[in-house]
Amino acid sequence: MTFTSLTDSDLNEMLGTIGVSSVAELFAEIPAGVRLDRRLDVDPALTEAELWAHLTELAGRNVDTGRELSFLGAGMYDHYVPAVVDAVMQRGELLTAYTPYQPEMSQGTLQAIFEYQTAICELTGMDVSNASGYDGTTVAADACFVARQTTGRERVVVAQTLNPQVRQVVRTFAPGFGMEVVEVPHTGGITDPDRFAAACEGAACAIFPQPNFFGCLEPAPELAAAASGAGALAVAHVDPMTLGVLEAPGAYGCALAIGEGQSAGNHIAYGGPHYGFLAARAEHIRKLPGRIVGETHDREGRRGFVLTLQTREQHIRREKATSNITTNQTLLAVAGLVYLSWLGPDGLREVGRACLSLAEHAKGRLGLPLAFDRPTFQEFAIRTGRPAADVIRAARKLGVHPGHALGRDYEGMDDVLLVCLTEKRSAADIDRLAEVLAEVGAVAA
Amino acid sequence: MTFTSLTDSDLNEMLGTIGVSSVAELFAEIPAGVRLDRRLDVDPALTEAELWAHLTELAGRNVDTGRELSFLGAGMYDHYVPAVVDAVMQRGELLTAYTPYQPEMSQGTLQAIFEYQTAICELTGMDVSNASGYDGTTVAADACFVARQTTGRERVVVAQTLNPQVRQVVRTFAPGFGMEVVEVPHTGGITDPDRFAAACEGAACAIFPQPNFFGCLEPAPELAAAASGAGALAVAHVDPMTLGVLEAPGAYGCALAIGEGQSAGNHIAYGGPHYGFLAARAEHIRKLPGRIVGETHDREGRRGFVLTLQTREQHIRREKATSNITTNQTLLAVAGLVYLSWLGPDGLREVGRACLSLAEHAKGRLGLPLAFDRPTFQEFAIRTGRPAADVIRAARKLGVHPGHALGRDYEGMDDVLLVCLTEKRSAADIDRLAEVLAEVGAVAA
Amino acid sequence: MRLIYEKSRAGRRASRIADPGVPAADVPAALARRTPPRLPELAEPEIVRHFTELSTRTFGIDTGFYPLGSCTMKYNPRINERAVGLPGFAALHPYQEDDGAQGALELMWRLQEMLAEVVGLDAVTLQPAAGSQGELTGLTLMRAYFADRGEDRTEVVIPDTAHGTNPASVAMAGYTLVRVQTDQRGNVDVDDLRGKVGERTAGLMLTNPSTLGLFEERIVDIAEIFHSAGALLYYDGANLNAVCGISRPGDMGFDIVHYNLHKTFSQPHGGGGPGGGPVAVRRDLEQFLPVPTVARDGDTFRLDHDRPKTIGKVRGFGGPFGVFVRAYAFMRMWGPGLRDMSEAAVVNANYVLARLRDAYELPIDRHCMHEFVVSARVLKREHGITALDVAKRLMDYGYHPPTIYFPLIVAEALMIEPTETETRETLDAFCDAMVAIAREAVEDPQMLKDAPHTRPVSRLDEAEAAKRLLVRYGFADHPTSE
Amino acid sequence: MRLIYEKSRAGRRASRIADPGVPAADVPAALARRTPPRLPELAEPEIVRHFTELSTRTFGIDTGFYPLGSCTMKYNPRINERAVGLPGFAALHPYQEDDGAQGALELMWRLQEMLAEVVGLDAVTLQPAAGSQGELTGLTLMRAYFADRGEDRTEVVIPDTAHGTNPASVAMAGYTLVRVQTDQRGNVDVDDLRGKVGERTAGLMLTNPSTLGLFEERIVDIAEIFHSAGALLYYDGANLNAVCGISRPGDMGFDIVHYNLHKTFSQPHGGGGPGGGPVAVRRDLEQFLPVPTVARDGDTFRLDHDRPKTIGKVRGFGGPFGVFVRAYAFMRMWGPGLRDMSEAAVVNANYVLARLRDAYELPIDRHCMHEFVVSARVLKREHGITALDVAKRLMDYGYHPPTIYFPLIVAEALMIEPTETETRETLDAFCDAMVAIAREAVEDPQMLKDAPHTRPVSRLDEAEAAKRLLVRYGFADHPTSE
Ligand SMILES: Cc1ncc(COP(=O)(O)O)c(C=O)c1O
Ligand SMILES: Cc1ncc(COP(=O)(O)O)c(C=O)c1O
């Protein structure tokens, strides 16, 4: 009864009003053959107290970033999430409302999305943003679909330095879009503009990261130019937390800017839920997937917000829609807005600077050979002299998770470790990492 | 700037409007001799992230009831607090409002208090309740002050079986009230009605617990009768969580019913904040301390709630007031209301029954001699054959906190351990306790 | 109310960031940002007030009754919110090694098992981010399945009652859409169907109960038609709340099923998300599921990336883990009682239906499942009052309107889904309001046209929004309002 | 809206309690409950909706400006709420042995140290539950101090501006009250004072800045008068927010000080509590402090119960620990910047004062500290508009009214405390409203008499409440309303 209110007397009276004598009658139209004639074979119901004990026990068997000194990044970044973010997400009205189909009931959600769209446009230097995509991988597939519809072309170019999971998702869906995927290998840890330009010939779009998966800074302006020059949509996949320090994609001519929002205001939470963002130049707005909130007025001339350009969407356009998405990641996007509002422009720059500076300091302090001698942001790849996977296993026994093993996704990088620094780590933490790496025999080969 | 918004330009313009040229001028009236001519000597400011790291470290050095199998009770009970309680307490409007001096702004708080008063009256069988007192100790002092003003008498009788902290607080304040305190020693773990009656002659009030500090059930009706018979106000100090199973003080003729609210909906939180409750028969309402909410109507005849009988209170009555209290424990009392609403009458009885049954089971399972062979509720006192303090220290090394050492407060009980069971403990936990007690050499002497 | 940007003042801020205490580094000038993003500048108190006020301008389940058909707006237990906050969940890195994530993996594995039992299929992937992505994943699995068998099938059949995501997903999966009609009883028109299924048919996408809230009476024959043509059946699980523990898609003959964890299993909708759209499949489709899957070896659990025939990944990592925690918690609290949950949902829906059938037109006279569709067609014809007008007027009575104008085959449709978590008193009051509105349509139609009268804004001009396309704040150039 | 009891239905419930799986026990029949308490019976969804709706009928700091004089309604940082939720704090049993509570004890010890430094005294007890209990504790310490010296002093001096808790505390502590007047500049009338201090005088209770928001200019002389008479000075710390890091009570000559952690140090007020009222004393009073105190031995901390001359206990255990966590967190975030906090509070108050001084009467023309008092006396005389009317009308402008009719020596007093956490725009808008109301008093006094016009209820009949004394729900016998 915890979540329902149907007492026996309610039930009897209601069945009476319905005009049936039993609940079973309501299911009479279900063919006998497909009725389940037994109780579901799942564990017995738990009380809230029992459930809580069970979940705490499960959670206790996870080694989170509070229980291990962690230098893991690789697409999910352990930045500090301030309490205001969680407080806002727990406001019941924002938490339990749904898509604002009825704007008069949902001005709060709509205004928050409008403010979020503005923040994303400001970060990326773009004109328009949607209300969020699922995550940093699916927005890449979205970008391909936009490019397919916009250019009519059928090839997707992706830099190999782009997050492997993003590339995997693009490969999964491209065939359905009628597109093929071409990958441009890295050259010394970054993407060579000329090789990229060559691949872009006749392509619908070209996706490159900034910073890239190795932590290196790409020659983003040149890559964007290479794509645009070939008539392909230039798509930058960026980390919002770098955009107080790094140039905005809009400023170097990208058609679309996409990325994973987690680093800006979401807990890492074993991979989700988070939000993906997708922003574009104004000319592409009619091809964008997902919700877009626009400003308008009510009959008394008061400002209000509504879902706009819904003619792009599945519930109206059906098979001609710009996407099949409906439920998106609004709550996480709003968390992002709260976080970015908490940071402000100065805070954003300061966090970026802190990560950057700590990473530079760590490079020197660890004294291990860099896989690529390139400018980086908050991550860098080092050679550990032995399989990175072994180094990680050994280091974790000492309470330190030294980073991500690039060999998982890149040929010939079995001894390469991707180390990530966020503002939550300190110089002392870096000393500890150096100590542990030495102890587990990670040495300059 | 995190919590203030005064930018330099704001400051300059505002000082201009004020008509001073510097902030210092605003403090010119402070005599030079008493101005602090240095910065405060406290640690440098922490950022939120630094503070959070610091507080988690501090919290991590506390062994809470989730990290140790605990059988501690003795006035603070580790019942399960459901998530709805915390969710309601975190509603910003309820959290950050103050005393509802302006009823039109605070109908929510006022109605919640009215509903709380009703719940307390229902639990205790009384006619009226105030909006809460500080905790289960101070409401006992309040009761004495009520009795002093009502009866004109100067003696307070307290059963020695009453929580020692409650007795201490009464002793602290009674002299100021012009009252002396007489304690009635226990007889085999409970209070003897005849000895109690004798002490009550000429007393203003007599306070007894149900259940008592040893976990034993007092002959409450007889004790109440003894007090009333002598013209003293009979005051029962009760645990709300027992009142689904144990009779209500109102049903056995008490004038006042008081107690500690923690067990009903508050986290134990190392002693607070919690709420104390104070309920009485209607005739005493004009002598009650603290806020009381009453129902009324607005000009359109709509129901509304206000603080009533304020003429009792310090801001109007000054030195003639029924108490000096103003800030009370409203938020915790509302948490209590949410919890009691979550439980409902059946849940309250079931929790009481569960605790009671587990305690009975534990008595048998532990097989140690009972200090008092009396009916108990959720706690019972056993003899450990060696100093209970040593038993506790040894058991904690094995991850079990076996209970409270009664020798702290009672002569000749150095080997007595008070064991508490709540519905959060299980038969398996009791087995573990038995095992550990045996292991640390707690034996039937 | 003002936008947060309109409250912003240069020099204010909420955050303080500690100096890392190491030499300051910078990026190459050529890559450095030139003009900073104009993020809001406010102190923390103003941020809290801003979002608190926004929340009070939003109607959620916590505010009141929200019978938004097809969305299953049920109460979201608060314990689930407490659970996702556990550091062991919230601060766990998805690249943590399996031996450091056993609790999370066990939770995911157990959730897979429960979900499989509920639909009567063999294997589950938790990865898809929402129902519509579940659809795209399911269709991509179909492609892989037929490709593996060397069959070239290009068509997917969809009834005209289908939700818009179905055809959209079909198109995005590169399939050709084939439409099948609905018969008088609201079932798929089986005769129409036979002619449309053949060797080019990859499969069927069906919602059952349908978007009319009716159980597909001939589901067994339908399954037979597709299976005998070598095609597959896809179950759109949006309406699963009607049949948990009562009837299982797998037993009905479906080969692929998606769930909406934010509907049936109570992940809060968050103003539009997040969601969760796991997909279950029959044993012989398991090999194509996205990587990683969660596998069990005795007492330990691991992420399995080594699946040669996988379609790849459809989303990052293992999926929206926080959503899994909530869905798992929800299912554990119901246990086998999930059947009671669905029964209560169906009883509530039929009760509201019974009380509204005289005031509104019921296109098909059958018992409904967890939701039903009535039409305002008569009100429109006789009084010019549309489903939209009824919806807007309901706001004045304190209710969120039902879903309207869906499904498309019902004119002036009002799709009402009360869910199992509402009290009878709430349902009665809502029915009274609906009946009163039908009366108002006769007595004072203009008042309905002007509704809502009690919200922070009156009806908003959507045409203006589409014309101006003001989709972000423009700072100095932003048109001033209010 | 309906009471939760009016929403209750027999047989409904939210809680489920596990069967302990041991034989059921019971209490002796003679002690068993006969009729169960009529607690509400609702499922969880209705509980959440009920309290959500109650919250929307409550105006908090999160809702808007709350210039309630003497109460320091500043913003409450959300990190503090996150902190108290840490299991190591929330689930720590107060009888845990010291070696299992080192983190909590260290926090309390550090808080004591910071509090002592802020007021310039030597020792602190955190135990008192609120300011008024701090007063009673302080006065009880006075008793103990003089008893220990064998002196019999019976009188405590209090200015006529004092808060009601001061005289009430004096009475409850068994002292006789002696009133001293306030002079033209709003200071204690020192000449009046001299005649009232003698060997029967135990001490003075003073708020500085005073309840007029003015700093006591002759505090040094005043201290001298009491000390030379062998009496003590008690500082009511309600207004400490004005002087943190600027001027310290200990340096002013006070011997005993109470703090209001829920004012100066931002414990949320919770609709009326909880609070925290620690007391600081001069070295020679330390021996009398309540037990336990928190002591430090090197790197470890312990509760010290062994204090022969202690006055005993004033509350359970060590005090409201959760309040300490919040106050500690708040003070650590400000650090030495607490001075900037107080300066901002004083600047904000003086700014509002400057903007209102023409529209309202300023009884004493001095710069204020963190708050100030104006009078509506002229409005009352000329237009019949009282401070109460102004307060009610402010509600329509979206503000919580200031404290009114206090201090008692100012007719039609409006006591305004903006605190440091408000923006200049908020202060300006509030001042505009106040000025507009003064104009409305002239143009449309009846409209003010009828205010508020925009709240869920209009003015409530307090006389009726006191007459009917309906202080609990009466179930079947309860008078029906609405
Ligand atoms: C019938 C139906 N199918 C599919 C979907 C899409 O699910 P989601 O919103 O989770 O993408 C919905 C959502 O409303 C639906 O109602
Ligand atoms: C001047 C003054 N003194 C004492 C008090 C009493 O403090 P508390 O409410 O914490 O008991 C107050 C509270 O408003 C006050 O303003």
Coordinates of N, CA, C and O in Angstrom, one line a residue, chain A residues 140-173:
Chain A
A140 N 26.9 12.9 -31.1 CA 27.7 12.7 -32.3 C 26.9 12.0 -33.4 O 27.0 12.5 -34.6
A141 N 26.2 11.0 -33.1 CA 25.3 10.4 -34.1 C 24.3 11.4 -34.6 O 24.0 11.5 -35.8
D142 N 23.7 12.2 -33.6 CA 22.8 13.2 -34.0 C 23.4 14.2 -35.1 O 22.8 14.5 -36.1
A143 N 24.6 14.5 -34.8 CA 25.3 15.5 -35.7 C 25.4 14.9 -37.1 O 25.2 15.5 -38.1
C144 N 25.7 13.6 -37.2 CA 25.8 12.9 -38.5 C 24.5 12.9 -39.2 O 24.4 13.2 -40.4
F145 N 23.4 12.7 -38.5 CA 22.0 12.7 -39.1 C 21.7 14.1 -39.6 O 21.2 14.3 -40.7
V146 N 22.1 15.1 -38.8 CA 21.9 16.5 -39.3 C 22.7 16.7 -40.6 O 22.1 17.3 -41.6
A147 N 23.9 16.3 -40.6 CA 24.8 16.5 -41.8 C 24.2 15.7 -43.0 O 24.2 16.2 -44.1
R148 N 23.7 14.5 -42.7 CA 23.1 13.7 -43.8 C 22.0 14.5 -44.5 O 21.9 14.6 -45.7
Q149 N 21.1 15.0 -43.6 CA 19.9 15.7 -44.1 C 20.3 17.1 -44.7 O 19.6 17.5 -45.6
T150 N 21.3 17.7 -44.2 CA 21.7 19.0 -44.7 C 22.5 18.9 -46.0 O 22.2 19.7 -47.0
T151 N 23.5 18.0 -46.1 CA 24.4 18.0 -47.2 C 24.0 17.0 -48.3 O 24.4 17.0 -49.4
G152 N 23.2 16.0 -47.8 CA 22.8 14.9 -48.7 C 24.0 14.0 -48.9 O 23.8 12.9 -49.6
R153 N 25.1 14.3 -48.4 CA 26.3 13.4 -48.5 C 26.2 12.2 -47.6 O 25.4 12.2 -46.6
E154 N 27.1 11.2 -47.8 CA 26.9 9.9 -47.1 C 28.1 9.5 -46.3 O 28.2 8.4 -45.8
R155 N 29.2 10.4 -46.2 CA 30.3 9.9 -45.5 C 30.5 10.8 -44.2 O 30.3 12.0 -44.2
V156 N 30.9 10.1 -43.2 CA 31.3 10.7 -41.9 C 32.7 10.5 -41.7 O 33.3 9.4 -41.8
V157 N 33.4 11.6 -41.4 CA 34.9 11.6 -41.1 C 35.0 11.8 -39.6 O 34.5 12.8 -39.1
V158 N 35.7 10.9 -38.9 CA 36.0 11.1 -37.5 C 37.5 11.0 -37.3 O 38.2 10.1 -37.8
A159 N 38.0 11.8 -36.4 CA 39.4 11.7 -36.0 C 39.5 10.6 -35.1 O 38.7 10.4 -34.2
Q160 N 40.6 9.8 -35.2 CA 40.8 8.6 -34.4 C 41.1 9.1 -32.9 O 40.9 8.3 -32.0
T161 N 41.4 10.3 -32.8 CA 41.7 10.8 -31.5 C 40.4 11.2 -30.7 O 40.5 11.6 -29.6
L162 N 39.3 11.0 -31.4 CA 38.0 11.2 -30.7 C 37.7 10.1 -29.8 O 38.1 8.9 -30.1
N163 N 37.1 10.4 -28.7 CA 36.7 9.4 -27.7 C 36.2 8.1 -28.3 O 35.3 8.1 -29.1
P164 N 36.9 6.9 -28.0 CA 36.5 5.7 -28.7 C 35.0 5.3 -28.6 O 34.4 4.8 -29.5
Q165 N 34.4 5.6 -27.4 CA 33.0 5.3 -27.3 C 32.2 6.2 -28.2 O 31.2 5.7 -28.8
V166 N 32.6 7.4 -28.4 CA 31.8 8.3 -29.4 C 31.9 7.7 -30.8 O 30.9 7.5 -31.5
R167 N 33.1 7.2 -31.1 CA 33.3 6.7 -32.5 C 32.5 5.4 -32.6 O 31.8 5.1 -33.6
Q168 N 32.4 4.6 -31.5 CA 31.7 3.3 -31.6 C 30.2 3.6 -31.8 O 29.5 2.9 -32.6
V169 N 29.6 4.6 -31.1 CA 28.2 4.9 -31.3 C 27.9 5.4 -32.7 O 26.9 5.0 -33.3
V170 N 28.8 6.2 -33.2 CA 28.6 6.7 -34.6 C 28.6 5.5 -35.6 O 27.7 5.4 -36.4
R171 N 29.5 4.6 -35.3 CA 29.6 3.4 -36.2 C 28.3 2.5 -36.1 O 27.9 1.9 -37.1
T172 N 27.7 2.5 -34.9 CA 26.5 1.7 -34.7 C 25.4 2.2 -35.5 O 24.6 1.4 -36.2
F173 N 25.2 3.5 -35.5 CA 24.0 4.1 -36.2 C 24.2 4.6 -37.6 O 23.2 4.7 -38.3

